Structure formats: structure tokens, C-alpha cells
PDB file of C-alpha atoms in Angstrom:
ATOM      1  CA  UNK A  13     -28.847 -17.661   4.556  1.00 48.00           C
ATOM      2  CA  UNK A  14     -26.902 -15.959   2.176  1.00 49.00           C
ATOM      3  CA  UNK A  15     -23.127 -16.419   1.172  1.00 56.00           C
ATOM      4  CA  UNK A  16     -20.631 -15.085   2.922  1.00 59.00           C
ATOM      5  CA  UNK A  17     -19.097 -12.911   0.900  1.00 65.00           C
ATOM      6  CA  UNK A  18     -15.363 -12.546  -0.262  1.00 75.00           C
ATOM      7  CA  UNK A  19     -12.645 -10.251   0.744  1.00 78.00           C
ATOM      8  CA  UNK A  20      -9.107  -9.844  -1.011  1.00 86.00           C
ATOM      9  CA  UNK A  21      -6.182  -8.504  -0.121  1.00 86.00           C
ATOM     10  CA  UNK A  22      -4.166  -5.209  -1.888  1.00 85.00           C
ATOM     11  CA  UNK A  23      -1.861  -7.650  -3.120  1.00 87.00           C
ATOM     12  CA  UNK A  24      -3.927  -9.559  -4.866  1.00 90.00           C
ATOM     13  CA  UNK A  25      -6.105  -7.223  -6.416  1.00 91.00           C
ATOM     14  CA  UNK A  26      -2.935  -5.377  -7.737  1.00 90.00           C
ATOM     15  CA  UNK A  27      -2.047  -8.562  -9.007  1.00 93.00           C
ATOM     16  CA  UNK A  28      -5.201  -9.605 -10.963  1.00 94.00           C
ATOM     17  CA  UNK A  29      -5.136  -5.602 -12.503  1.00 94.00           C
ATOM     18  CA  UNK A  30      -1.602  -6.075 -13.749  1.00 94.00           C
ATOM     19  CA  UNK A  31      -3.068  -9.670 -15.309  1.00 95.00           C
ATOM     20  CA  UNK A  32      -6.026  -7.249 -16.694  1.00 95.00           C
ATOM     21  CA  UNK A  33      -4.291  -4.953 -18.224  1.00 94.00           C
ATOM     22  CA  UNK A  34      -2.271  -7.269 -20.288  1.00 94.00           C
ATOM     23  CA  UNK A  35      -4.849  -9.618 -21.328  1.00 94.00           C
ATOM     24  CA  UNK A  36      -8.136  -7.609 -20.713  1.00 94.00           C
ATOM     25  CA  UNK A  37     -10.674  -7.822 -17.387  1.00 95.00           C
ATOM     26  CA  UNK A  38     -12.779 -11.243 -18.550  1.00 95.00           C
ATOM     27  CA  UNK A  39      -9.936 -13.609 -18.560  1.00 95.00           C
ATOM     28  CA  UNK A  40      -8.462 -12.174 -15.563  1.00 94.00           C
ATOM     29  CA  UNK A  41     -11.646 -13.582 -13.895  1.00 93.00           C
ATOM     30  CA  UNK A  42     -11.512 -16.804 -15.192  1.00 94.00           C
ATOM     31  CA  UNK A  43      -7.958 -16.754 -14.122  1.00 93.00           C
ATOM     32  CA  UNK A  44      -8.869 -16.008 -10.674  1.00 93.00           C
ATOM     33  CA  UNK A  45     -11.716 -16.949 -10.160  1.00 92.00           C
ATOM     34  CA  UNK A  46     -12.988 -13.848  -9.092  1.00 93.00           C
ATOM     35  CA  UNK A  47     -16.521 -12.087 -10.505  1.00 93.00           C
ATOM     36  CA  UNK A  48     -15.299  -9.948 -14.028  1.00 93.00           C
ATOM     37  CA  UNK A  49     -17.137  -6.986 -12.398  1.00 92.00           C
ATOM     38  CA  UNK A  50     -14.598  -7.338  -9.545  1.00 91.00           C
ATOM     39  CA  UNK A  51     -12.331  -7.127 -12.099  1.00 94.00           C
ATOM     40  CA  UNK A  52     -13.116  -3.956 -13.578  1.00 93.00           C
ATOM     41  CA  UNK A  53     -13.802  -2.203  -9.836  1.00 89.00           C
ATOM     42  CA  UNK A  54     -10.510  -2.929  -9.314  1.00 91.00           C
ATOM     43  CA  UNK A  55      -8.740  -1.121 -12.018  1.00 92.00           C
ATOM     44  CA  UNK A  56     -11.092   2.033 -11.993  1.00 87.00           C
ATOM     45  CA  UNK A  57      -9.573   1.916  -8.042  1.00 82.00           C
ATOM     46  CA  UNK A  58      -6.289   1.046  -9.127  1.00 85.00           C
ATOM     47  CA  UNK A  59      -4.590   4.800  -7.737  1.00 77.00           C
ATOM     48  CA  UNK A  60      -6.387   4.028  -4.411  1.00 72.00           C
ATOM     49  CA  UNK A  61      -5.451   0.474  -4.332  1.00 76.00           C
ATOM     50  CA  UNK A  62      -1.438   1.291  -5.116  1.00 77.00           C
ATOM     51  CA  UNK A  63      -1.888   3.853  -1.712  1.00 66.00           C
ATOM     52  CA  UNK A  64      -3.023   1.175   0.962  1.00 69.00           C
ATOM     53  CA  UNK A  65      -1.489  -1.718   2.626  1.00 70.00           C
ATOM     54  CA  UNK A  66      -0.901  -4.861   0.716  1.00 71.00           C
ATOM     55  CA  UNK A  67      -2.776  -7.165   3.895  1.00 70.00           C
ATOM     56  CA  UNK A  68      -5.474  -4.312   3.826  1.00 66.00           C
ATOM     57  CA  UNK A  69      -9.084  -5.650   2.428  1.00 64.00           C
ATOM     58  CA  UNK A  70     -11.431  -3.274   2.116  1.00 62.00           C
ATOM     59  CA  UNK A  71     -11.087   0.580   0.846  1.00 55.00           C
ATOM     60  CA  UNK A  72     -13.747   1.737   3.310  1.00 54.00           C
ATOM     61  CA  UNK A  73     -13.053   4.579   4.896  1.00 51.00           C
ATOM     62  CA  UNK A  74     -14.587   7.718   7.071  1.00 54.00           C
ATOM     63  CA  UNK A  75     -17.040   9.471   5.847  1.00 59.00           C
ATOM     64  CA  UNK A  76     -16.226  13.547   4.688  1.00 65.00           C
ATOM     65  CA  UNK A  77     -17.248  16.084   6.740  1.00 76.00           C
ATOM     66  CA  UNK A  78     -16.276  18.791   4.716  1.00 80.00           C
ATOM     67  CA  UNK A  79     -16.617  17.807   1.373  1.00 84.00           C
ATOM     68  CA  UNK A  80     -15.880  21.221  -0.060  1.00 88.00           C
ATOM     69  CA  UNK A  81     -13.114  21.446   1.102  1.00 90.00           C
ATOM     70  CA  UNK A  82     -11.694  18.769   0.277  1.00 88.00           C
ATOM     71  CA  UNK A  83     -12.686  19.193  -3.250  1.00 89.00           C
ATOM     72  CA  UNK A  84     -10.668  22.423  -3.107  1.00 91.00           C
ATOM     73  CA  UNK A  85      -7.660  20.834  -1.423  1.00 92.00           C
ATOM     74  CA  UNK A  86      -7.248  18.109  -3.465  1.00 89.00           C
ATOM     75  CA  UNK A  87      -7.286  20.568  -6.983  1.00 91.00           C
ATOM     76  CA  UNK A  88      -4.560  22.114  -5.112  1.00 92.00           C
ATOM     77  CA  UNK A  89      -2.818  19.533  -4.291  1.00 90.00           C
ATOM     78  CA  UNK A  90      -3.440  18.154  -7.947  1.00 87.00           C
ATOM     79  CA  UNK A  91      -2.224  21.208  -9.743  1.00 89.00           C
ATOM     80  CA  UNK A  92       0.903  21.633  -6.912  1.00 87.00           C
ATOM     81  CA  UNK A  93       1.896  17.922  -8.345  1.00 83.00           C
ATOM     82  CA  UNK A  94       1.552  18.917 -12.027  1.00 85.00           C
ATOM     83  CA  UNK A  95       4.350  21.632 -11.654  1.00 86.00           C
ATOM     84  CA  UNK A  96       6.419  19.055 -10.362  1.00 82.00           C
ATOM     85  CA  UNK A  97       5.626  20.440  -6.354  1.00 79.00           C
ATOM     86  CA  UNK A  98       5.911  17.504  -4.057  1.00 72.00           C
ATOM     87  CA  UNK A  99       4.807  18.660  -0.469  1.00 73.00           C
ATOM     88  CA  UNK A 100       4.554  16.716   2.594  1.00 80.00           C
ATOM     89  CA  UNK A 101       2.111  16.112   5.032  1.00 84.00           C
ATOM     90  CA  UNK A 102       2.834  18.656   7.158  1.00 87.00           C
ATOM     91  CA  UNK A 103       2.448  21.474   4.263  1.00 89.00           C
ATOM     92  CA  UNK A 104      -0.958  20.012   2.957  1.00 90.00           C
ATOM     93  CA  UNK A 105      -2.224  20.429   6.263  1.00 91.00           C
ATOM     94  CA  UNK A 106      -1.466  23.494   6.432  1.00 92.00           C
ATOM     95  CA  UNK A 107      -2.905  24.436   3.343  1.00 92.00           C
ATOM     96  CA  UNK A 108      -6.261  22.977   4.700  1.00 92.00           C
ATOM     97  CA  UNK A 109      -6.234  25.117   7.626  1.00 93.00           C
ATOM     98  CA  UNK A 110      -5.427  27.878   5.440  1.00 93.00           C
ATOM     99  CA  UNK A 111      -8.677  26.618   2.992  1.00 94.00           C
ATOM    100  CA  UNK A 112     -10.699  26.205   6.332  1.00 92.00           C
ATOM    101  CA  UNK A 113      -9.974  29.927   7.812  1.00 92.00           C
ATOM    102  CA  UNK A 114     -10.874  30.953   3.759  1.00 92.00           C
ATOM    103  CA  UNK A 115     -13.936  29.534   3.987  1.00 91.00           C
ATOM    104  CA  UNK A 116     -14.845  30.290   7.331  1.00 91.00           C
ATOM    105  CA  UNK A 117     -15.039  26.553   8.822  1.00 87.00           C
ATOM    106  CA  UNK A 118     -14.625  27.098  12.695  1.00 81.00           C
ATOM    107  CA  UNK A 119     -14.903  23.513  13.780  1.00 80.00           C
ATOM    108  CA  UNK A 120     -12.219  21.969  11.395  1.00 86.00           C
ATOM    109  CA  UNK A 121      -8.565  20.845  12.340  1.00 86.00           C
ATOM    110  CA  UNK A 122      -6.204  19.413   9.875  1.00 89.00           C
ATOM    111  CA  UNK A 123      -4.675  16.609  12.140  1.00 88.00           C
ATOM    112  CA  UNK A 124      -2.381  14.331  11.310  1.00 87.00           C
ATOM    113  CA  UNK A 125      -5.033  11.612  11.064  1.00 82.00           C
ATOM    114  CA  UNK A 126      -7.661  13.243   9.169  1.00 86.00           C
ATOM    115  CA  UNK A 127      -4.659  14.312   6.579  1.00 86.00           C
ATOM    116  CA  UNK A 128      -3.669  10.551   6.784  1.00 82.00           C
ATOM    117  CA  UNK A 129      -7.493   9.724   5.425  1.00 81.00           C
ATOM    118  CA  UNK A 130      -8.018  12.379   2.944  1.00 85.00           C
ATOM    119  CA  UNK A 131      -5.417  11.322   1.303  1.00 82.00           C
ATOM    120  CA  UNK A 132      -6.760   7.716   1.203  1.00 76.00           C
ATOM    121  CA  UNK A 133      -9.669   9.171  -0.010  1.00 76.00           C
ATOM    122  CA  UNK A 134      -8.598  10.826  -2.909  1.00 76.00           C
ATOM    123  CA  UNK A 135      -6.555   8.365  -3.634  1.00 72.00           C
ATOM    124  CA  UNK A 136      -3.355  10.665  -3.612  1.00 74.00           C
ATOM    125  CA  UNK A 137       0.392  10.420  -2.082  1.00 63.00           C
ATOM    126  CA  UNK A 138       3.506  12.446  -1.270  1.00 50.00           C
ATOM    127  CA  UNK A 139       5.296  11.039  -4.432  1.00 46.00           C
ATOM    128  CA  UNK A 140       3.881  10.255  -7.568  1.00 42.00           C
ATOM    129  CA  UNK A 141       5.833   7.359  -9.331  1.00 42.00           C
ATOM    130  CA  UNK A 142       5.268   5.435 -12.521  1.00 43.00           C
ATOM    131  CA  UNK A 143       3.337   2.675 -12.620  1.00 43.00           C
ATOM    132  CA  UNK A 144       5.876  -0.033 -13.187  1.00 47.00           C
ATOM    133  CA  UNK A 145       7.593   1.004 -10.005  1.00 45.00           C
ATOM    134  CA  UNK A 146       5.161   1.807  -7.832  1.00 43.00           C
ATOM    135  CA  UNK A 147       4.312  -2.158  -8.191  1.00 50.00           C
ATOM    136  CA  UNK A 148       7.777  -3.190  -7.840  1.00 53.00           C
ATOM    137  CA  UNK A 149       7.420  -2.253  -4.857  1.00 47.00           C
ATOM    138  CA  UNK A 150       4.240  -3.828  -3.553  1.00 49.00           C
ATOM    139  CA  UNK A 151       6.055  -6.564  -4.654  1.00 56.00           C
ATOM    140  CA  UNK A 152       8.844  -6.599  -2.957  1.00 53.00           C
ATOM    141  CA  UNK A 153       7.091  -5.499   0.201  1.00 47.00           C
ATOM    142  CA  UNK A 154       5.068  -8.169  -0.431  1.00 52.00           C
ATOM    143  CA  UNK A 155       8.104 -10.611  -0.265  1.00 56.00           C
ATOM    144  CA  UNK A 156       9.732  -8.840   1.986  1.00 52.00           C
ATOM    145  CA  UNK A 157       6.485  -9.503   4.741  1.00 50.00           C
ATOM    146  CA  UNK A 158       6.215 -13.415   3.718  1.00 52.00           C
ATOM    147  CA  UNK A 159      10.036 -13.605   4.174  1.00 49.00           C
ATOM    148  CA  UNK A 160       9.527 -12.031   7.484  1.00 46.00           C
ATOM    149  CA  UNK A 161       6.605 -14.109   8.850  1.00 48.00           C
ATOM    150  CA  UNK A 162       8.191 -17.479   8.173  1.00 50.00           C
ATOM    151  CA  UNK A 163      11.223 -16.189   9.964  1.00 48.00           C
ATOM    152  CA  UNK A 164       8.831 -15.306  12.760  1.00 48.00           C
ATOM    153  CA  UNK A 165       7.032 -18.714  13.318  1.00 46.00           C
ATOM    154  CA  UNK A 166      10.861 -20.471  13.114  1.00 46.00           C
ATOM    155  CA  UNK A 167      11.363 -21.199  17.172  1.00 42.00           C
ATOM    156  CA  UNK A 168      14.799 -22.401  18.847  1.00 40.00           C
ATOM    157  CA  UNK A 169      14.804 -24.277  22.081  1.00 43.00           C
ATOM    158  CA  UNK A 170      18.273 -24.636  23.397  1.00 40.00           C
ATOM    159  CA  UNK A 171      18.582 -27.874  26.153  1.00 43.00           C
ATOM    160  CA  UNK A 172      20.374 -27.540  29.212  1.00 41.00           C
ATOM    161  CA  UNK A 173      23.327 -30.135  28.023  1.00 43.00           C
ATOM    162  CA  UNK A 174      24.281 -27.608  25.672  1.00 44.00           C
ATOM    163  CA  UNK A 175      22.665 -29.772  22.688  1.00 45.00           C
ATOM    164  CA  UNK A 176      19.849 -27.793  20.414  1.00 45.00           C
ATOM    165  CA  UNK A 177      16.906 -29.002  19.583  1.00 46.00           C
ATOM    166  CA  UNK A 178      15.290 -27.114  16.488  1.00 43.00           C
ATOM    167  CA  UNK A 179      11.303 -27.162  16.456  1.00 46.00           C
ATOM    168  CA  UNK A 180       8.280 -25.263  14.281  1.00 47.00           C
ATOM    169  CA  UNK A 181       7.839 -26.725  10.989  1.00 46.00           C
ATOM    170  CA  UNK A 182      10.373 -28.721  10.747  1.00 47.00           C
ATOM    171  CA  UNK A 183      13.234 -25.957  10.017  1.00 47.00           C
ATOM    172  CA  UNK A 184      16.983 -26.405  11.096  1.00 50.00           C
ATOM    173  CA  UNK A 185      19.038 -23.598  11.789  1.00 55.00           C
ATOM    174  CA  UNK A 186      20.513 -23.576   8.074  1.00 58.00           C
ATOM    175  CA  UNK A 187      17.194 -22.592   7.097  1.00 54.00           C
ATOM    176  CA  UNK A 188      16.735 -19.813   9.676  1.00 53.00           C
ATOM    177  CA  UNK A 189      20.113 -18.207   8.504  1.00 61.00           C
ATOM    178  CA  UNK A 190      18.933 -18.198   4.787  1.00 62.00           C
ATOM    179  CA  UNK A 191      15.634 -16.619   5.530  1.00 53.00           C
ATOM    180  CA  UNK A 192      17.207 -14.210   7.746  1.00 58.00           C
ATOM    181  CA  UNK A 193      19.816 -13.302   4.374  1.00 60.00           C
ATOM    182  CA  UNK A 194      16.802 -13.523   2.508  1.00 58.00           C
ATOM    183  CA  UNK A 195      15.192 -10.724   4.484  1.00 53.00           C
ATOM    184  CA  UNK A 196      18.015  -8.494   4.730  1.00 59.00           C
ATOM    185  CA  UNK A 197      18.399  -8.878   0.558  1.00 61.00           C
ATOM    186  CA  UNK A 198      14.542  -7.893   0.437  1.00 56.00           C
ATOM    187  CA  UNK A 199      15.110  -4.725   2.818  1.00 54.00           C
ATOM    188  CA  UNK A 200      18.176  -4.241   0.554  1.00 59.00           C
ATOM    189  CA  UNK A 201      15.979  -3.990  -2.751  1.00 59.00           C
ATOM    190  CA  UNK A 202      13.107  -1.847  -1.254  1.00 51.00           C
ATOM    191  CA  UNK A 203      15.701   0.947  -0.380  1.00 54.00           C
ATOM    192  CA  UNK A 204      17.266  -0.281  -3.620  1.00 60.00           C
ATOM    193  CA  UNK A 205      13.886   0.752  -5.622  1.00 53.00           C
ATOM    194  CA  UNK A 206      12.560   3.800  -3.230  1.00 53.00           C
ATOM    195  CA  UNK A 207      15.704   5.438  -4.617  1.00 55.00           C
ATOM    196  CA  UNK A 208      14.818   4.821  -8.229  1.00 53.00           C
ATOM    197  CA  UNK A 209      11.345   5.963  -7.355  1.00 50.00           C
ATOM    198  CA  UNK A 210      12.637   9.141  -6.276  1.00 49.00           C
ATOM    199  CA  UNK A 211      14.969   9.348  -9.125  1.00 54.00           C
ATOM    200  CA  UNK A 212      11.776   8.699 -11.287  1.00 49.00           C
ATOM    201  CA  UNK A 213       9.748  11.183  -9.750  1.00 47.00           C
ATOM    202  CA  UNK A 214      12.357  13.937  -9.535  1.00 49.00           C
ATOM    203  CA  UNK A 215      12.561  14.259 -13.925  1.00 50.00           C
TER     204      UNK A 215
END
């Protein structure tokens, strides 16, 4: 029977390319204990990788129906970007349709989904940030979500002679009111750093 085979989350991945790129893709391995060629996957999807979920495992996704066109609307929407264009959803869709009626393709329909997976596909977002902050914040989302999940599994169980009785893993209510500061200070930096992103992206 053969191995079962690993999966990794966004977060880690991103995390093992930053390691990569400062001390190259063979140590990183050793480091992590992950297969070098894993290693070097990972950077060349590095774009894709900074565009999906940080709990997300595996960068499959549905096949293209209409390959050129897509070809054609991501050139667009690559040579839009250089000029400094940033478009929404909304307006690459309708670009598509625009591409589709161009090209005569009857049976396509630029929904909000299928723009949702080209653009997973080509690895591509609304924004395009710098590098450094576009992993500041995976991190901090990153913190944000553990933050959030502890303060999720925290339970309070308040008796009927007015006495309270704290249970799940053994946290008091001191505890509960840090993580709950903590979270709000998390949410605070991720605004904090979207702004800075936009900043980044507007010069």
C-alpha cells in the first residue's frame, strides 16, 4: 500500500518560500522536512499561493473551458495593471463578455464564480502589492484566525447560585478577555496594513 501522501497548508508553504528565498530551496527542506522539489514548486507558485486561503491545501482547480479566452483576458488584464489600471470584478467580467461576443462564443457567461476561478487560475488579483506586504498580511490573518479559534473553543457555564464555573482547557475568564483584546488588536493591524497596501499600490 502506498504512503499516504502529504498536504500543507497556504501558510506554511508561504512560510517555507520566505525561508527559501533567504537561504536557498535545499536547506529550506531540511528545515522542514519537506521534499526540496516541494520546495522549489512552491516558489515557481508563489503569485498563486499569495491569492488563496491560508487553511487552503491544494491549488486544484476547474478545468478551462475556454482557454483562448482566457489567454486574451488575462493579457488584458496584465497590460490594464501595468498602466497602473486596477479594475474590479465586476469590470473584468465584463470585459470577458465583451472578449466572448468578439470571438463569437455563444455558450459563455462571465459569472461571478467563474471570474472568482480565473482569477485563481492565473494567479492574478484586484490589487497588486509588494511582496513584503502582501505576506504581512497572511500573517496577520494567520494570527488573527488562531487568535480567533482559541477564543472559540473557550466555554462559560454560569450556575444557578450565581457562582461561575469556567471550563474548556483550563482557561479563566482573565484569559478570555485577553484573547478577545488580542483579536480586536489583530483586526486592528489587518485594516492597519490593507491601508498601507493600498497606499503601496496606488504610487
Amino acid at each position: 500500500m502506498a504512503p499516504k501522501r502529504a498536504s500543507y497548508t497556504t501558510a506554511f508553504k508561504l512560510t517555507v518560500i520566505r525561508f527559501a528565498e533567504e537561504h536557498g530551496n535545499r536547506r529550506a527542506g531540511r528545515q522542514f522536512l519537506v521534499p526540496e522539489s516541494n520546495v522549489r514548486q512552491w516558489r515557481n507558485d508563489k503569485i498563486t499561493l499569495l491569492n488563496t486561503p491560508i487553511h487552503k491545501r491544494s491549488l486544484r482547480y476547474r478545468k478551462c473551458f475556454w482557454p483562448q479566452l482566457e489567454k486574451r483576458l488575462r493579457q488584458w488584464y496584465l497590460d490594464e495593471r501595468s498602466k497602473g489600471n486596477i479594475w474590479s470584478s465586476t469590470r473584468v467580467r465584463q470585459q470577458a463578455e465583451l472578449f466572448a461576443k468578439e470571438m463569437n462564443i455563444e455558450q459563455f457567461m462571465a459569472s461571478a464564480s467563474w471570474c472568482e476561478r480565473f482569477m485563481q487560475r492565473e494567479g492574478l488579483r484586484n490589487t497588486f502589492l509588494p511582496v513584503s506586504v502582501e505576506l504581512k498580511v497572511q500573517d496577520t490573518d494567520h494570527n488573527c484566525a488562531e487568535i480567533k479559534e482559541d477564543k472559540l473553543t473557550t466555554e462559560y457555564r454560569v450556575q444557578s447560585d450565581d457562582s461561575k464555573e469556567v471550563s474548556g482547557k483550563n482557561r479563566n475568564k482573565e484569559s478570555t478577555e485577553m484573547i478577545q483584546k488580542q483579536s480586536e488588536d489583530c483586526e486592528s493591524e489587518v485594516f492597519q496594513v490593507l491601508n498601507l497596501s493600498k497606499s503601496a499600490a496606488s504610487k
